[in-house]
Backbone as CSV, one residue per row, in Angstrom:
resi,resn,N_x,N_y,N_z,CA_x,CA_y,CA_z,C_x,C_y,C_z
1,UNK,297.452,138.526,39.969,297.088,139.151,41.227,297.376,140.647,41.173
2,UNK,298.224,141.084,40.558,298.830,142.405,40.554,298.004,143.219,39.529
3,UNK,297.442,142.803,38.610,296.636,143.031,37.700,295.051,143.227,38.414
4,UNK,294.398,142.603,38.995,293.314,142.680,39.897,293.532,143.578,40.810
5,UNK,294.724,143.782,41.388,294.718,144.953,42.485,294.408,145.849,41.376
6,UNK,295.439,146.284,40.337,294.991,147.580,39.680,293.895,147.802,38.984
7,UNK,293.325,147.235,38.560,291.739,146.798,37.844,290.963,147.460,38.810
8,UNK,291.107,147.058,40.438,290.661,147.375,41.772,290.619,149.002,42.066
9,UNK,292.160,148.968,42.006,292.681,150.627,42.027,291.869,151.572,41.205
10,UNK,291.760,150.470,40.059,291.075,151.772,38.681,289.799,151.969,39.229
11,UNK,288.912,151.272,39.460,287.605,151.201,39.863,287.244,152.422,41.054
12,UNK,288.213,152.438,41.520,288.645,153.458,42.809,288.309,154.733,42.396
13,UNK,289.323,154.558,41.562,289.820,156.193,40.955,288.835,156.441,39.816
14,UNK,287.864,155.249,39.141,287.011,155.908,38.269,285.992,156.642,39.521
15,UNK,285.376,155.545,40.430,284.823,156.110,40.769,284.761,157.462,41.922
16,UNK,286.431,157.312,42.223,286.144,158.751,43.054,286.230,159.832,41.604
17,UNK,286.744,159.759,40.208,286.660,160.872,39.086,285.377,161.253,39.359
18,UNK,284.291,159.959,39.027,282.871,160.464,38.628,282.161,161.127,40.202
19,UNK,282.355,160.555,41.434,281.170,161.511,42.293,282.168,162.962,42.487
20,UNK,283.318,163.270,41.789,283.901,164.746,41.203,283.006,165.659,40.794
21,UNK,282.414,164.659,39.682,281.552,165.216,38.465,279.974,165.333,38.564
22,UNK,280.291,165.359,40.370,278.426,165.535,40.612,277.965,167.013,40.028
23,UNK,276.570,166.415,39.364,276.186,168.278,39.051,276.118,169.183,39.935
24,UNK,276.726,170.737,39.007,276.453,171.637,40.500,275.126,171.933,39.998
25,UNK,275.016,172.632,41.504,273.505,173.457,41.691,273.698,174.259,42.329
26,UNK,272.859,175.568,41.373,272.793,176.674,42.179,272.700,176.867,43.732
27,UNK,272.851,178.256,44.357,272.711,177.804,45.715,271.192,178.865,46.077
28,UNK,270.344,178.569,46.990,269.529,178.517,47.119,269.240,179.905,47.653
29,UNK,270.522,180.648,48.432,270.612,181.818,48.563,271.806,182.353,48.347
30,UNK,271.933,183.531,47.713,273.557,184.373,47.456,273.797,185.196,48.615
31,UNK,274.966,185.490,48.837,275.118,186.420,49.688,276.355,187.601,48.774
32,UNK,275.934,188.612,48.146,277.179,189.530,48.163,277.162,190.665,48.198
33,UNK,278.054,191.217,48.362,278.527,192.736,48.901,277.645,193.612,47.600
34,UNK,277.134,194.334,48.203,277.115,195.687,47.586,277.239,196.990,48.333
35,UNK,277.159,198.224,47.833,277.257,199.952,48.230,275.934,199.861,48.883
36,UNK,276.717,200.698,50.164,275.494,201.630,50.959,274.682,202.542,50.135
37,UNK,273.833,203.115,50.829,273.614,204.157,50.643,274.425,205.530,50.986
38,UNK,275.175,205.427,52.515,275.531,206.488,52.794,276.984,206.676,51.993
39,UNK,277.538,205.426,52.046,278.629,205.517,51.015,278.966,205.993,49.324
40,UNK,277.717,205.770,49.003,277.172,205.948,47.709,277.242,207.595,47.480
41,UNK,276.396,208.322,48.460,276.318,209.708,48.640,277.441,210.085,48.721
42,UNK,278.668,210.054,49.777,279.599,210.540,50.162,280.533,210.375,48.773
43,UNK,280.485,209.063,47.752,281.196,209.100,46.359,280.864,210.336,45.782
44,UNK,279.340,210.310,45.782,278.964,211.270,44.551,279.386,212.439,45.188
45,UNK,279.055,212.918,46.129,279.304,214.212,46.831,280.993,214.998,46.477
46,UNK,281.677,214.093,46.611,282.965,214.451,46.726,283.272,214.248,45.227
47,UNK,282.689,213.586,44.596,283.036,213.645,42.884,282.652,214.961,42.737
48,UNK,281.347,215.171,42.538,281.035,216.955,42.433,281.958,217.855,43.217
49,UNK,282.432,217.613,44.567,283.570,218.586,44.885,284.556,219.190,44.008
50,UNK,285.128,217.661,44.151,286.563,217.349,43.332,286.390,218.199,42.161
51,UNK,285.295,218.146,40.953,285.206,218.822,39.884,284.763,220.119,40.314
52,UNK,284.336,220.752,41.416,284.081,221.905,41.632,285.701,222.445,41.632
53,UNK,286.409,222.415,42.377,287.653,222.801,42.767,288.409,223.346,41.410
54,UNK,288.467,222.491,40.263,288.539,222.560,38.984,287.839,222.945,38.282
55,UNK,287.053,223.606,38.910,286.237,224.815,37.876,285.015,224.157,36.970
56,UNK,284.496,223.018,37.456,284.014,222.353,36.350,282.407,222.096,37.393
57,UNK,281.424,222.336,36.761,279.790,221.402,37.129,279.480,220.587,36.674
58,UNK,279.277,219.628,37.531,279.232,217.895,36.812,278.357,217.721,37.599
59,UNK,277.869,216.513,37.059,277.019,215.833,38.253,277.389,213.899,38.242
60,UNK,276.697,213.481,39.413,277.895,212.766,39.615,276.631,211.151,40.165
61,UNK,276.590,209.964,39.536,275.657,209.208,40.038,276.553,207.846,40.269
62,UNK,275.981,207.306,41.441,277.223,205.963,41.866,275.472,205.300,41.917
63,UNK,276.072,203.952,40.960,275.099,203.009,41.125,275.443,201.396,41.685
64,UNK,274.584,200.280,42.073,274.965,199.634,42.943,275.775,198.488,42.009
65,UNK,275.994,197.151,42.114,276.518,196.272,41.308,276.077,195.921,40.602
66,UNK,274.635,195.982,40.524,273.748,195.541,39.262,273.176,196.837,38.403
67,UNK,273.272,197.637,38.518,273.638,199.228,37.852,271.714,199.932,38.613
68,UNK,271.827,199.387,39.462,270.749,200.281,40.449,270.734,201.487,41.019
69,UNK,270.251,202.166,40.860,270.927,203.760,41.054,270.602,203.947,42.501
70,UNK,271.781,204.579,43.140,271.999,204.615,44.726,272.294,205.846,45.194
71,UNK,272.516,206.418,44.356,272.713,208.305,44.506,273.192,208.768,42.740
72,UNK,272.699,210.418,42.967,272.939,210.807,42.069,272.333,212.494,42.183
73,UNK,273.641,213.095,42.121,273.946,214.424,42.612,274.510,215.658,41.226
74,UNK,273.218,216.732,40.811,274.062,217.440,40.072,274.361,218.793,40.481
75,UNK,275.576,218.997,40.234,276.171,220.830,40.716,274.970,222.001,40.228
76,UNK,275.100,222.973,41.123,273.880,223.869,41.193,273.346,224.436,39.173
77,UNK,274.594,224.035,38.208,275.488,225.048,37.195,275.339,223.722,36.431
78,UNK,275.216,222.660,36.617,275.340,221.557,35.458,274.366,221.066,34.675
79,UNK,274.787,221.204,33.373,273.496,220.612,32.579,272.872,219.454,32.676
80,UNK,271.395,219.493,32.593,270.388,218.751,33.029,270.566,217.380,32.251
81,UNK,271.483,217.277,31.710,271.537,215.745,30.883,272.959,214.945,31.187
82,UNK,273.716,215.671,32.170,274.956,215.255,32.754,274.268,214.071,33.361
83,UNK,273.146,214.475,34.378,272.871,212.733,35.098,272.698,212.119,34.199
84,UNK,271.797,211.881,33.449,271.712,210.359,32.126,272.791,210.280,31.857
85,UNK,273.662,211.300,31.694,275.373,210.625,31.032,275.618,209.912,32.157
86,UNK,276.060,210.433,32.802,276.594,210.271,34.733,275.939,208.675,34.727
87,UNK,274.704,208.340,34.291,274.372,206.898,35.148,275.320,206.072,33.793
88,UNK,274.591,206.641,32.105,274.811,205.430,31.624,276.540,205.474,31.605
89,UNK,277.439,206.123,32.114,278.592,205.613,32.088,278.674,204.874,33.025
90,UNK,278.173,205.246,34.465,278.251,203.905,35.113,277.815,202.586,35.179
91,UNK,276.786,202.683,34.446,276.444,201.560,33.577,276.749,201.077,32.658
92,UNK,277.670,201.116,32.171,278.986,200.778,31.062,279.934,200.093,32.271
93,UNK,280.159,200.613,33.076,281.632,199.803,34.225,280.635,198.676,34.252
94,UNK,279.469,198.070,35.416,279.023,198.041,35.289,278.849,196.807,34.653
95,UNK,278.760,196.725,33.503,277.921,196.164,32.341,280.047,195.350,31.509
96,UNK,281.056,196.101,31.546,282.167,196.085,30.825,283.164,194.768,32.610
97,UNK,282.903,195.438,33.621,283.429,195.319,34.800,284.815,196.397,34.877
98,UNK,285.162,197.205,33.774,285.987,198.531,33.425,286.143,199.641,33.791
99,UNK,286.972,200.885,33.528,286.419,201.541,33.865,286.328,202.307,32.367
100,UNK,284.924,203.271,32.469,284.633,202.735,30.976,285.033,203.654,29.651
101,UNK,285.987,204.321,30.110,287.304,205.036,29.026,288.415,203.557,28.569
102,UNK,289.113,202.874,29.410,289.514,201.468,29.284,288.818,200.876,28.417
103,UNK,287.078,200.275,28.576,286.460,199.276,27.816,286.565,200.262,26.246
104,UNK,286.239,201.502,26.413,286.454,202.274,25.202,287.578,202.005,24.045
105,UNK,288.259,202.028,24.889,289.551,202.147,23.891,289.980,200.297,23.473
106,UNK,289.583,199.872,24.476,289.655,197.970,24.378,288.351,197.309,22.938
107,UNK,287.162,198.412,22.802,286.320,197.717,22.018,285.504,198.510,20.952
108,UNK,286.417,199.535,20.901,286.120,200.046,19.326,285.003,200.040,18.226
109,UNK,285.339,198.564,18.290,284.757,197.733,17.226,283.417,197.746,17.422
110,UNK,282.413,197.466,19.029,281.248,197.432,19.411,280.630,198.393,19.584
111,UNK,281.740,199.761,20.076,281.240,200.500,20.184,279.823,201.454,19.991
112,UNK,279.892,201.583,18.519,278.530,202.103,17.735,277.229,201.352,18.447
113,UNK,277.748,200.152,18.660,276.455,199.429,18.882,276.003,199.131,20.024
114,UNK,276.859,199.440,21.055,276.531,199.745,22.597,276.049,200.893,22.827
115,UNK,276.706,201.490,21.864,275.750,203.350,22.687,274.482,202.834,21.626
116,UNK,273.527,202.518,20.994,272.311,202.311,21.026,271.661,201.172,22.112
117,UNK,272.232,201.183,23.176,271.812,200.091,24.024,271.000,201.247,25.373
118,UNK,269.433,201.150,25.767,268.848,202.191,25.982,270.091,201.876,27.256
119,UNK,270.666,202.834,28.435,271.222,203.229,29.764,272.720,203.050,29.538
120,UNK,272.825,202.572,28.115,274.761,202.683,28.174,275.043,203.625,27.124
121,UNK,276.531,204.494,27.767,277.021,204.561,27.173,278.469,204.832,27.201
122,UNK,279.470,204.434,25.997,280.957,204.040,26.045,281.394,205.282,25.802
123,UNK,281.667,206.324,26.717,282.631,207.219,27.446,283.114,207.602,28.942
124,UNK,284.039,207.794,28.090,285.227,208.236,29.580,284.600,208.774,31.221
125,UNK,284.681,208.687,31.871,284.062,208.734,33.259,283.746,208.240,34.095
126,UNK,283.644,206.969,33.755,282.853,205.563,34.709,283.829,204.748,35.149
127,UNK,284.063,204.558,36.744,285.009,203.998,37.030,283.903,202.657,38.362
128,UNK,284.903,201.622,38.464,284.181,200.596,38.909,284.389,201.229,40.670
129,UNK,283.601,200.779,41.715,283.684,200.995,43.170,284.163,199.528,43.759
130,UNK,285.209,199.606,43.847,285.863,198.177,45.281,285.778,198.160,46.160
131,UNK,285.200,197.080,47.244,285.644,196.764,48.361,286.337,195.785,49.027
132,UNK,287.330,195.697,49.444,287.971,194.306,49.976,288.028,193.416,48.799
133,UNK,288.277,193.537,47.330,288.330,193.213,46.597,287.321,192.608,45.340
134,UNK,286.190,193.046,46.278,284.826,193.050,45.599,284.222,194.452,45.115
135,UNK,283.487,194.476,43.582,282.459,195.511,42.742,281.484,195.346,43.724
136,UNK,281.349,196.633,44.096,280.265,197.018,45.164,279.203,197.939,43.979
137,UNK,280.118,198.167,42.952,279.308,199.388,42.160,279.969,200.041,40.935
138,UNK,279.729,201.226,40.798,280.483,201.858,39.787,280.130,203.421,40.098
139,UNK,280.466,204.834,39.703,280.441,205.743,39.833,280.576,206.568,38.203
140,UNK,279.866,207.415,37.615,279.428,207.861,36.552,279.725,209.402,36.860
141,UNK,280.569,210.357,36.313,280.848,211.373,36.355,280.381,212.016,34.922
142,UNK,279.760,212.661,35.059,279.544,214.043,33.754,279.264,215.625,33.969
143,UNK,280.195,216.056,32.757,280.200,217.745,32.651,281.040,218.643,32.747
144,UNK,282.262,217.903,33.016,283.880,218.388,32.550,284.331,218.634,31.731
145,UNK,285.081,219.418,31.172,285.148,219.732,29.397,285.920,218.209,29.090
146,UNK,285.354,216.924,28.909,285.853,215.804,28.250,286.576,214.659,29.535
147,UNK,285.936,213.332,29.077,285.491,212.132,29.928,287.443,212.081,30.992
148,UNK,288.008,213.168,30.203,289.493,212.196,31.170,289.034,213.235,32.499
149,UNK,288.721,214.008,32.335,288.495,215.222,33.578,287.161,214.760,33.976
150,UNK,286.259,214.076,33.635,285.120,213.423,34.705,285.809,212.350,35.304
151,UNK,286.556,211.521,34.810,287.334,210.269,35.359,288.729,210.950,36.214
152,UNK,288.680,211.675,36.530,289.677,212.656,37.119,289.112,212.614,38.411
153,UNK,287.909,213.470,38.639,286.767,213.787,39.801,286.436,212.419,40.371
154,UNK,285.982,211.576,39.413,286.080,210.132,40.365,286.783,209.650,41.162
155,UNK,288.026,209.515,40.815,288.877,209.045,41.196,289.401,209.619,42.415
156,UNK,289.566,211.173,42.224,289.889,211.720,43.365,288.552,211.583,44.784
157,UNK,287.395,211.183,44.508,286.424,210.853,45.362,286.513,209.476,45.977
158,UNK,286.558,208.146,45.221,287.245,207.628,45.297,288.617,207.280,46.478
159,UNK,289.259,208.223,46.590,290.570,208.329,46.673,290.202,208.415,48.342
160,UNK,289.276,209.728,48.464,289.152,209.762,49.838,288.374,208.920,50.540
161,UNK,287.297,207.952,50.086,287.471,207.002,50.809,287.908,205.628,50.692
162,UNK,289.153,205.267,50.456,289.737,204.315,50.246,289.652,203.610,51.027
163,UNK,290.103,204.128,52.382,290.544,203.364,53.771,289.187,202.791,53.783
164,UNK,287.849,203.238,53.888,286.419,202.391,53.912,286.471,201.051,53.438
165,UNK,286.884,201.617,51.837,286.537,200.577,50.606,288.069,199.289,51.052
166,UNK,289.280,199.661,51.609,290.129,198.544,51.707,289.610,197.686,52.674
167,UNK,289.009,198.391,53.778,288.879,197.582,55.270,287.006,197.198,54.971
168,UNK,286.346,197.135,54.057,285.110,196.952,54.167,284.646,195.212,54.596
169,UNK,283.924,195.188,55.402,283.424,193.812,55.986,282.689,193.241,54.900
């Protein structure tokens, strides 16, 4: 008798294991966060500040979570190939989820073979955009004498709107 209960029991527990193991399925619609537009601007804007202040013309492109370009701003003085840098570093965060001096120094090894990838590339400048704990984006700085001083300007852009990016709905 005690043996049949558990035989019973097992039957239980196989079968609550297996409707566990129902297949998933996609869901039919996503819902997730990404960057404004106006927010997007106000990054880039204040990245170009930030490096103005420091003597430096950069230009400055914040793209969305899927590396969609959402602004992209160059100083009156900055060379005309800072934006292509400017996106494909943010398209390296991006593409790494890094920021992409970090993925740099983390992957060495791939390196060579990511910068022939046409919109990336692995230098210093590209930092990821958070909100409420979600990649809304990434932000691509170029034209500072060297990627720690474009990742400098980010950050300090960044910086000022934090309070947005902590409290974002």
């Amino acid at each position: 008798m005690v043996f049949k209960r558990l035989a019973d029991l097992g039957g239980w527990i196989a079968l609550g294991l297996f409707a566990g193991m129902a297949p998933v399925q996609a869901a039919d619609v996503v819902t997730t966060k990404n960057i404004g537009l106006e927010l997007a601007n106000q990054i880039a804007m204040a990245s170009v500040e930030a490096c103005r202040k420091d003597g430096y013309q950069v230009s400055a492109v914040v793209v969305d979570r899927n590396g969609n370009l959402r602004s992209a701003m160059r100083d009156d003085l900055a060379a005309r190939f800072t934006l292509q840098i400017a996106q494909e570093k943010a398209n390296m965060v991006v593409m790494s989820g890094l920021k992409s001096g970090e993925f740099r120094k983390l992957r060495a090894d791939i390196r060579p073979e990511l910068n022939h990838i046409d919109g990336l590339i692995v230098m210093e400048g590209g930092v990821p955009i958070t909100a409420a704990g979600a990649r809304i984006g990434a932000i691509g700085v170029s034209g500072a004498p060297g990627g720690d001083k474009d990742e400098v300007c980010a950050m300090k852009a960044l910086e000022s709107v934090q309070d947005r990016l902590d409290f974002a709905e």
